[in-house]
mmCIF file of N, CA and C in Angstrom:
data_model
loop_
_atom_site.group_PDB
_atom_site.id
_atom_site.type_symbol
_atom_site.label_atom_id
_atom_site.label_comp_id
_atom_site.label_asym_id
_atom_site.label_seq_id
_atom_site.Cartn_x
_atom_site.Cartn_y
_atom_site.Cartn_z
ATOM 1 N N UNK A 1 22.242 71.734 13.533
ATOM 2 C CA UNK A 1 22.088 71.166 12.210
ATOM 3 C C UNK A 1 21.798 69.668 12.307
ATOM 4 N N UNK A 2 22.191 68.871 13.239
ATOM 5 C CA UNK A 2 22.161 67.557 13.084
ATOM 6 C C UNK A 2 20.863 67.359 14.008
ATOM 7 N N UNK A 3 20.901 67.883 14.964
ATOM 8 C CA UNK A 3 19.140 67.725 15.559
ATOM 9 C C UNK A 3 17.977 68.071 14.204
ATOM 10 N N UNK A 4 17.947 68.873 13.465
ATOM 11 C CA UNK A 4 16.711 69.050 12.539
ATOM 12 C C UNK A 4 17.028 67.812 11.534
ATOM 13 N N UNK A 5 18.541 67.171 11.683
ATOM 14 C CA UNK A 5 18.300 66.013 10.238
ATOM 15 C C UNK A 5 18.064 64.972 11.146
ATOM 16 N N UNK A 6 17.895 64.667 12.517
ATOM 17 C CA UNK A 6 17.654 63.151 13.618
ATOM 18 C C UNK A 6 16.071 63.657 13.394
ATOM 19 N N UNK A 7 15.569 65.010 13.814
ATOM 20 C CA UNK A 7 14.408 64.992 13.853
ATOM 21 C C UNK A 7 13.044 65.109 12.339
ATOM 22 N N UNK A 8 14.197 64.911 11.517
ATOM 23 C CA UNK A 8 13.069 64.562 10.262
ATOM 24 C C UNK A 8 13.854 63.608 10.180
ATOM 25 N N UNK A 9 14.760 62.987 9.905
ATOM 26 C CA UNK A 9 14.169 61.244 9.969
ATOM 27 C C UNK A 9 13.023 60.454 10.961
ATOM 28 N N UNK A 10 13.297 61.140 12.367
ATOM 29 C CA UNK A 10 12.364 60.692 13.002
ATOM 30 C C UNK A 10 10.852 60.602 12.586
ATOM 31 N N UNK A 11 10.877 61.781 12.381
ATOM 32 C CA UNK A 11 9.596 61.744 11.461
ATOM 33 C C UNK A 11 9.079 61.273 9.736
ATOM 34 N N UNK A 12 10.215 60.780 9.406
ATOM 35 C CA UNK A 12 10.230 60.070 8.327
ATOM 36 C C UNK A 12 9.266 58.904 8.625
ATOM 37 N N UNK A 13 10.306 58.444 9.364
ATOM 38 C CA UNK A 13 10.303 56.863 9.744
ATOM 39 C C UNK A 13 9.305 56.142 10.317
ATOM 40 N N UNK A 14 8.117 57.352 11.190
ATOM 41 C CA UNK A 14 7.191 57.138 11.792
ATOM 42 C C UNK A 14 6.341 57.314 10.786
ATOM 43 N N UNK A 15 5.952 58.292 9.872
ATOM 44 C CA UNK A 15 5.312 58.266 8.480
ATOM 45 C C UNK A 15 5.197 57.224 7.893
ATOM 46 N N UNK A 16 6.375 56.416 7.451
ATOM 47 C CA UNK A 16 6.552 55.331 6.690
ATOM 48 C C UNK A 16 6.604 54.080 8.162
ATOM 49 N N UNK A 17 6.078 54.186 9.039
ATOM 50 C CA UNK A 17 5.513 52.718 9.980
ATOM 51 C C UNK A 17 4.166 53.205 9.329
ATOM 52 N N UNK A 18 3.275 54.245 9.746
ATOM 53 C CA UNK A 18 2.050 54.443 9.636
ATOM 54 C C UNK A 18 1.457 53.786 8.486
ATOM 55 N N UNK A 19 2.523 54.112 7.051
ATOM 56 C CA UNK A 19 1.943 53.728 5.622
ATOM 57 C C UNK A 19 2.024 52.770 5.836
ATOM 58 N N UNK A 20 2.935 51.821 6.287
ATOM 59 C CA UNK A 20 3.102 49.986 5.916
ATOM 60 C C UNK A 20 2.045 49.736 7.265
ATOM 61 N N UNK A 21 1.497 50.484 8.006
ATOM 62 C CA UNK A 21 0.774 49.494 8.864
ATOM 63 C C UNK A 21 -0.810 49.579 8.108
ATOM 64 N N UNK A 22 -1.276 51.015 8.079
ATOM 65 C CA UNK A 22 -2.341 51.219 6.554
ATOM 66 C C UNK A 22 -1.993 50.285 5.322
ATOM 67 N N UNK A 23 -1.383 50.124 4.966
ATOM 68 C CA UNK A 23 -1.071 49.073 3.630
ATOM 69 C C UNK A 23 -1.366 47.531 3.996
ATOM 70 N N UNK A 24 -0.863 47.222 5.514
ATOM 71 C CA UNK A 24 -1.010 45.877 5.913
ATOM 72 C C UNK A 24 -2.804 45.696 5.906
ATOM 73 N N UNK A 25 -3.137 46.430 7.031
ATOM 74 C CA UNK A 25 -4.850 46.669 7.089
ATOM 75 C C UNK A 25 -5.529 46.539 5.834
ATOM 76 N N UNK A 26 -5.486 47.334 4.584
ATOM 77 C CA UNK A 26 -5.739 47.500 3.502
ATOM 78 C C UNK A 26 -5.555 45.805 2.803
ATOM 79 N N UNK A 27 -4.236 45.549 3.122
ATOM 80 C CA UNK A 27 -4.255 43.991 2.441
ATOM 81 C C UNK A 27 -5.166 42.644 2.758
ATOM 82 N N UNK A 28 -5.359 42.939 3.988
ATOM 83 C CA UNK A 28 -5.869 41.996 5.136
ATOM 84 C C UNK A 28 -7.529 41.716 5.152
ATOM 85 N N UNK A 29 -8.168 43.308 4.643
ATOM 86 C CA UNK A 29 -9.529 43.419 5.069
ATOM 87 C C UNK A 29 -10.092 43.952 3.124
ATOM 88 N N UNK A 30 -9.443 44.333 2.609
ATOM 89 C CA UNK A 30 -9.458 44.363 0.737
ATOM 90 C C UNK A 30 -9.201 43.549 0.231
ATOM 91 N N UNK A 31 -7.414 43.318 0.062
ATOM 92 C CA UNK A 31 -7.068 42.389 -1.041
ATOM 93 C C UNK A 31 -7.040 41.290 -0.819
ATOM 94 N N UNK A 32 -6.545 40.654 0.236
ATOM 95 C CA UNK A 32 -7.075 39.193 0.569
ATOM 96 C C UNK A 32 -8.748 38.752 -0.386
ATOM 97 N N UNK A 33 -9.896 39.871 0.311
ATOM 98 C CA UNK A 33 -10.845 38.962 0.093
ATOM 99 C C UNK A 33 -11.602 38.954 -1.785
ATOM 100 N N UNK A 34 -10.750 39.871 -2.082
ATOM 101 C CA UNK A 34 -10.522 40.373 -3.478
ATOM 102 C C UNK A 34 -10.026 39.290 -3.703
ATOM 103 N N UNK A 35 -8.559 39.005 -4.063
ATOM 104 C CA UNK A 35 -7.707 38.363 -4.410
ATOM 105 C C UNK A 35 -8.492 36.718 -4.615
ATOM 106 N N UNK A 36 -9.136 36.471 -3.126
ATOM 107 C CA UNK A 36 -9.635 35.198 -3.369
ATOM 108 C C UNK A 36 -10.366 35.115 -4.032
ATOM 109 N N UNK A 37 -11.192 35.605 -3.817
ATOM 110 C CA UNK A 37 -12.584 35.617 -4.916
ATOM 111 C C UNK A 37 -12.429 35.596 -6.543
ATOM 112 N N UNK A 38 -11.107 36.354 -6.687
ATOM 113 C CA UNK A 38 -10.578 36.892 -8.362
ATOM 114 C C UNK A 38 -10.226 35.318 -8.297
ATOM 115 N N UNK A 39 -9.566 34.479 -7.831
ATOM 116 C CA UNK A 39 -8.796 33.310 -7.638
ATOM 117 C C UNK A 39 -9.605 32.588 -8.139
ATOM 118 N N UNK A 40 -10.742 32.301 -7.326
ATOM 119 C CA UNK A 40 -11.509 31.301 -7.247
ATOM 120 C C UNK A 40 -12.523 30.880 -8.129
ATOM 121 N N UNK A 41 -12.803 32.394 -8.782
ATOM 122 C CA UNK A 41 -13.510 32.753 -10.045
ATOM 123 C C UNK A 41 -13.111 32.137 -11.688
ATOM 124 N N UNK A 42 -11.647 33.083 -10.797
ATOM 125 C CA UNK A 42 -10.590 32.662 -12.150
ATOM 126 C C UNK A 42 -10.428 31.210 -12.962
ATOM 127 N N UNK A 43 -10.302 30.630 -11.539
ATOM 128 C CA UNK A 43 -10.079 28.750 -11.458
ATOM 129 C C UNK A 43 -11.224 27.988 -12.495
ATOM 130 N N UNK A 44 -12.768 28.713 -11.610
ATOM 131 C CA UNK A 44 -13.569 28.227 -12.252
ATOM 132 C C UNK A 44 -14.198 28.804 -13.716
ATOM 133 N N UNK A 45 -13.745 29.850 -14.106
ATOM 134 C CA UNK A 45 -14.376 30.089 -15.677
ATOM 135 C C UNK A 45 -13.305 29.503 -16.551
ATOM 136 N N UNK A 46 -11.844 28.879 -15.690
ATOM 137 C CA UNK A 46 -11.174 28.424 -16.746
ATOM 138 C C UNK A 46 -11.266 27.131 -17.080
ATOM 139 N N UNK A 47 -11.650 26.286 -16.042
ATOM 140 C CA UNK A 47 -11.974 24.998 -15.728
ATOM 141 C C UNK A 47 -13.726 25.063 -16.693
ATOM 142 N N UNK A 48 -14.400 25.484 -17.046
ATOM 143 C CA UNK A 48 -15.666 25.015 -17.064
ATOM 144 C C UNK A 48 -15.339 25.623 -18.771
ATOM 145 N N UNK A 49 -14.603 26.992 -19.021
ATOM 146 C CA UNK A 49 -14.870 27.217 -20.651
ATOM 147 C C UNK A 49 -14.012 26.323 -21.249
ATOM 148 N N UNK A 50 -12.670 25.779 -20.736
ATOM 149 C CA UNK A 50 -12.067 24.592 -21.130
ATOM 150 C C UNK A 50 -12.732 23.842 -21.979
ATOM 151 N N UNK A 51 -13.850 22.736 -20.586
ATOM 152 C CA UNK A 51 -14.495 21.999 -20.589
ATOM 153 C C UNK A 51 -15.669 21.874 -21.749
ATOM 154 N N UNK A 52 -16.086 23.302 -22.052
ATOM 155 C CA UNK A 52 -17.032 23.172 -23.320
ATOM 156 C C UNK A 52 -16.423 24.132 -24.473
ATOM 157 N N UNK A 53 -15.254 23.963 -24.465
ATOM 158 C CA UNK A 53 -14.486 24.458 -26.394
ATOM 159 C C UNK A 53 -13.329 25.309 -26.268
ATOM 160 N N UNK A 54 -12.818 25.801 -27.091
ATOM 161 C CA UNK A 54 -11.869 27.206 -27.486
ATOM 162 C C UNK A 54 -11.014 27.022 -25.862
ATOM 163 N N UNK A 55 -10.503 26.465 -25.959
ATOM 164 C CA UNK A 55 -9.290 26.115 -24.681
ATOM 165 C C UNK A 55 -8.219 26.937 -24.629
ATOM 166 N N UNK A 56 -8.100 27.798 -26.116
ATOM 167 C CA UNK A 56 -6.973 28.837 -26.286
ATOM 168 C C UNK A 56 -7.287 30.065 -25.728
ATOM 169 N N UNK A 57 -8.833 30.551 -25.839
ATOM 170 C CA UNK A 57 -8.912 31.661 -25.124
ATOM 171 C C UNK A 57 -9.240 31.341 -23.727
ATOM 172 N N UNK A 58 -9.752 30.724 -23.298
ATOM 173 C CA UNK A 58 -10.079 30.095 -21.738
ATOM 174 C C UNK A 58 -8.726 29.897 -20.972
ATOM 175 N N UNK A 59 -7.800 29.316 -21.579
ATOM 176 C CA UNK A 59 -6.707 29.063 -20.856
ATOM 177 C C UNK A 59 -6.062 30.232 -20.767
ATOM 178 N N UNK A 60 -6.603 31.625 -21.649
ATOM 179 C CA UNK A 60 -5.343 32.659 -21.434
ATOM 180 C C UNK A 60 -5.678 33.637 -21.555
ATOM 181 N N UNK A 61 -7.312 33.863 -21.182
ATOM 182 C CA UNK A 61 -7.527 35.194 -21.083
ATOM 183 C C UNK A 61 -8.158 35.758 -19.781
ATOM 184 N N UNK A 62 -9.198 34.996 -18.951
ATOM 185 C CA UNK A 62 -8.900 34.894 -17.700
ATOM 186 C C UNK A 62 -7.959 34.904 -17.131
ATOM 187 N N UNK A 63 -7.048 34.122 -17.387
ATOM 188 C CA UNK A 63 -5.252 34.854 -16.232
ATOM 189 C C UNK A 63 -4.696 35.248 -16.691
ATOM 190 N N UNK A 64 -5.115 36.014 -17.948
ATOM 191 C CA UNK A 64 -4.441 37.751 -18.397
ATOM 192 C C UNK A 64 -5.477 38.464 -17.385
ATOM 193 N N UNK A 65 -6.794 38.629 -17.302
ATOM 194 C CA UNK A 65 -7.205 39.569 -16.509
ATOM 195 C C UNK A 65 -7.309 39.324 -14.868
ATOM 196 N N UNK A 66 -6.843 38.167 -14.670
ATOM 197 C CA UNK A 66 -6.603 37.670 -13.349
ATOM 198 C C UNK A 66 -5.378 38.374 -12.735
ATOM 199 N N UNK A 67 -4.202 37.935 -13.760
ATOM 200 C CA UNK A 67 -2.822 38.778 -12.963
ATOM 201 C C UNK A 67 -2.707 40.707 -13.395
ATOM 202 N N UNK A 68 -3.804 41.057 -14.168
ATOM 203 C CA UNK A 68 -4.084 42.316 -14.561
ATOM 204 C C UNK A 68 -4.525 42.728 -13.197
ATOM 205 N N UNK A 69 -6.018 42.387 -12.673
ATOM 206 C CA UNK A 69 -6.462 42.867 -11.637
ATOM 207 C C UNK A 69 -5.394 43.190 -10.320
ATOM 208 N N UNK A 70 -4.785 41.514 -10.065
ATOM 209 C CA UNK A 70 -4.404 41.519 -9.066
ATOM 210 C C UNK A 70 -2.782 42.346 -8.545
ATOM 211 N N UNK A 71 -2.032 43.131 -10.195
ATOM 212 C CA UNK A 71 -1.617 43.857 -9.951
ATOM 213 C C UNK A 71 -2.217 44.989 -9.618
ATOM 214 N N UNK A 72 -2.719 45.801 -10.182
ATOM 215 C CA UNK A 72 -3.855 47.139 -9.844
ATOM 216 C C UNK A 72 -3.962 46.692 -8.154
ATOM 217 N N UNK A 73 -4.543 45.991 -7.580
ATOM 218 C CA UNK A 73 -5.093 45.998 -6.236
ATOM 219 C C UNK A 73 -4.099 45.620 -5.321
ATOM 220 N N UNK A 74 -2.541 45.650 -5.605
ATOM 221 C CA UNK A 74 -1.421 45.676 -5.349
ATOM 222 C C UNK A 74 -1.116 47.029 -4.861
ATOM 223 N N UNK A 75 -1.382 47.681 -6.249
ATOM 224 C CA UNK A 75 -1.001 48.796 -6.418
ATOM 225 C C UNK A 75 0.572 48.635 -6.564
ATOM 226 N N UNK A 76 1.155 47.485 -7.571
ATOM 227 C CA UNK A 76 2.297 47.577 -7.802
ATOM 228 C C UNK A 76 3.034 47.757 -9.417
ATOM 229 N N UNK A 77 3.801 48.787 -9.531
ATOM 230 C CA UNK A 77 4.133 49.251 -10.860
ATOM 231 C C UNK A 77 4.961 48.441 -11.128
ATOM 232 N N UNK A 78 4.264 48.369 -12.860
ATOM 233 C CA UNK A 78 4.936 48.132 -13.872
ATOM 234 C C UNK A 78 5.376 48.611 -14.963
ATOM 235 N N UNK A 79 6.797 48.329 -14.797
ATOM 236 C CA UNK A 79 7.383 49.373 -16.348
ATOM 237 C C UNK A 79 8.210 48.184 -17.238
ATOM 238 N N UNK A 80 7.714 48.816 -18.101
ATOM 239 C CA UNK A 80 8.694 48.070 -19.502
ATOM 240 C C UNK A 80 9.006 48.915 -20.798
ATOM 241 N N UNK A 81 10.446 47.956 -20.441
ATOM 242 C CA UNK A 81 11.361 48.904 -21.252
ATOM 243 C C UNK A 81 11.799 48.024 -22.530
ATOM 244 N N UNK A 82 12.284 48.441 -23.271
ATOM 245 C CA UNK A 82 12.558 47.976 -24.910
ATOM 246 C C UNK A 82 11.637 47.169 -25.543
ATOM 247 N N UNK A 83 10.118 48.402 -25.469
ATOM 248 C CA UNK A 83 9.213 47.763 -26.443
ATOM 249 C C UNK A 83 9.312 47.462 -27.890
ATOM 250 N N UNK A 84 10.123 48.542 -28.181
ATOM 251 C CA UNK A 84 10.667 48.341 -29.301
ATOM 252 C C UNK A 84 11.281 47.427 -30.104
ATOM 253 N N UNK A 85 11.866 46.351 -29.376
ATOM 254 C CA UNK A 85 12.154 45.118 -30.092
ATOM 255 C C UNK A 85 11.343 44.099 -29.747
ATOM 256 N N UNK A 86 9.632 44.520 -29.119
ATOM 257 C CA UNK A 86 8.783 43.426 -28.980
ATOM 258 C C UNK A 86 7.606 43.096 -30.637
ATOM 259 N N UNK A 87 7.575 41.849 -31.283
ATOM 260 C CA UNK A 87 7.349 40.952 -31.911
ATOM 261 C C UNK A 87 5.762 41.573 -31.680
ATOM 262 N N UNK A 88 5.016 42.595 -32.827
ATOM 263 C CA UNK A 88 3.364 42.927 -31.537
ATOM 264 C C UNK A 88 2.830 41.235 -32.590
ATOM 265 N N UNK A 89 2.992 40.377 -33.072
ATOM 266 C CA UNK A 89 2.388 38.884 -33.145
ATOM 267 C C UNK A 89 2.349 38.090 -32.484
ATOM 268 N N UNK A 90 3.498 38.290 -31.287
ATOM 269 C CA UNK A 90 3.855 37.297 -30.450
ATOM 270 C C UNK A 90 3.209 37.537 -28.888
ATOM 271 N N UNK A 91 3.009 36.436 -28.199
ATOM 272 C CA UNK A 91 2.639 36.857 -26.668
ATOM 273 C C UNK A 91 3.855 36.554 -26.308
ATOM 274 N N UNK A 92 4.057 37.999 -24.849
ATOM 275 C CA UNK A 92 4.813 38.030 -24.222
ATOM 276 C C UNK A 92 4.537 37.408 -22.709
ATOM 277 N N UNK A 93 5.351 36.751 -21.781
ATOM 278 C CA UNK A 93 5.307 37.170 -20.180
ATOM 279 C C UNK A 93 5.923 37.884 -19.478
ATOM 280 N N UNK A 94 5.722 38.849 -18.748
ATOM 281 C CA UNK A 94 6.473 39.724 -17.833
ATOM 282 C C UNK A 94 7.096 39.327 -16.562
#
């Protein structure tokens, strides 16, 4: 009984090296060059629509879809809970 539970952890554990070493690769050679580019983009459509008017949507809608993307290409969840006492007039941060 205790050899079949050493030998599926064993094999757990080697599963889950494999995923985090695929996930590292994935970060390194994807999201890095993603990430920068979303960055760098980001920087500059906020810096230049600033610069010629409406500073309210420039300043805050690009890094709504900036930290949008760069969760997705995370691939990290988000949950929220007690929408129900959210204000829908008001902006929130998470």
């Amino acid at each position: 009984m205790s050899n079949t539970a050493t030998q599926q952890q064993k094999q757990s554990s080697i599963a889950m090296l494999v995923i985090t070493f695929l996930y590292r690769i994935y970060m390194l050679f994807i999201v890095f060059p993603l990430f920068l580019f979303a960055s760098i983009l980001t920087a500059l459509t906020t810096t230049i629509g600033c610069q010629l008017g409406n500073g309210h949507f420039w300043g805050y809608y690009p890094g709504k879809w900036w930290s949008w993307f760069t969760i997705r290409i995370l691939f990290l969840p988000v949950k929220i809970e007690g929408r129900e006492n959210l204000d829908p007039k008001q902006s929130y941060v998470f």
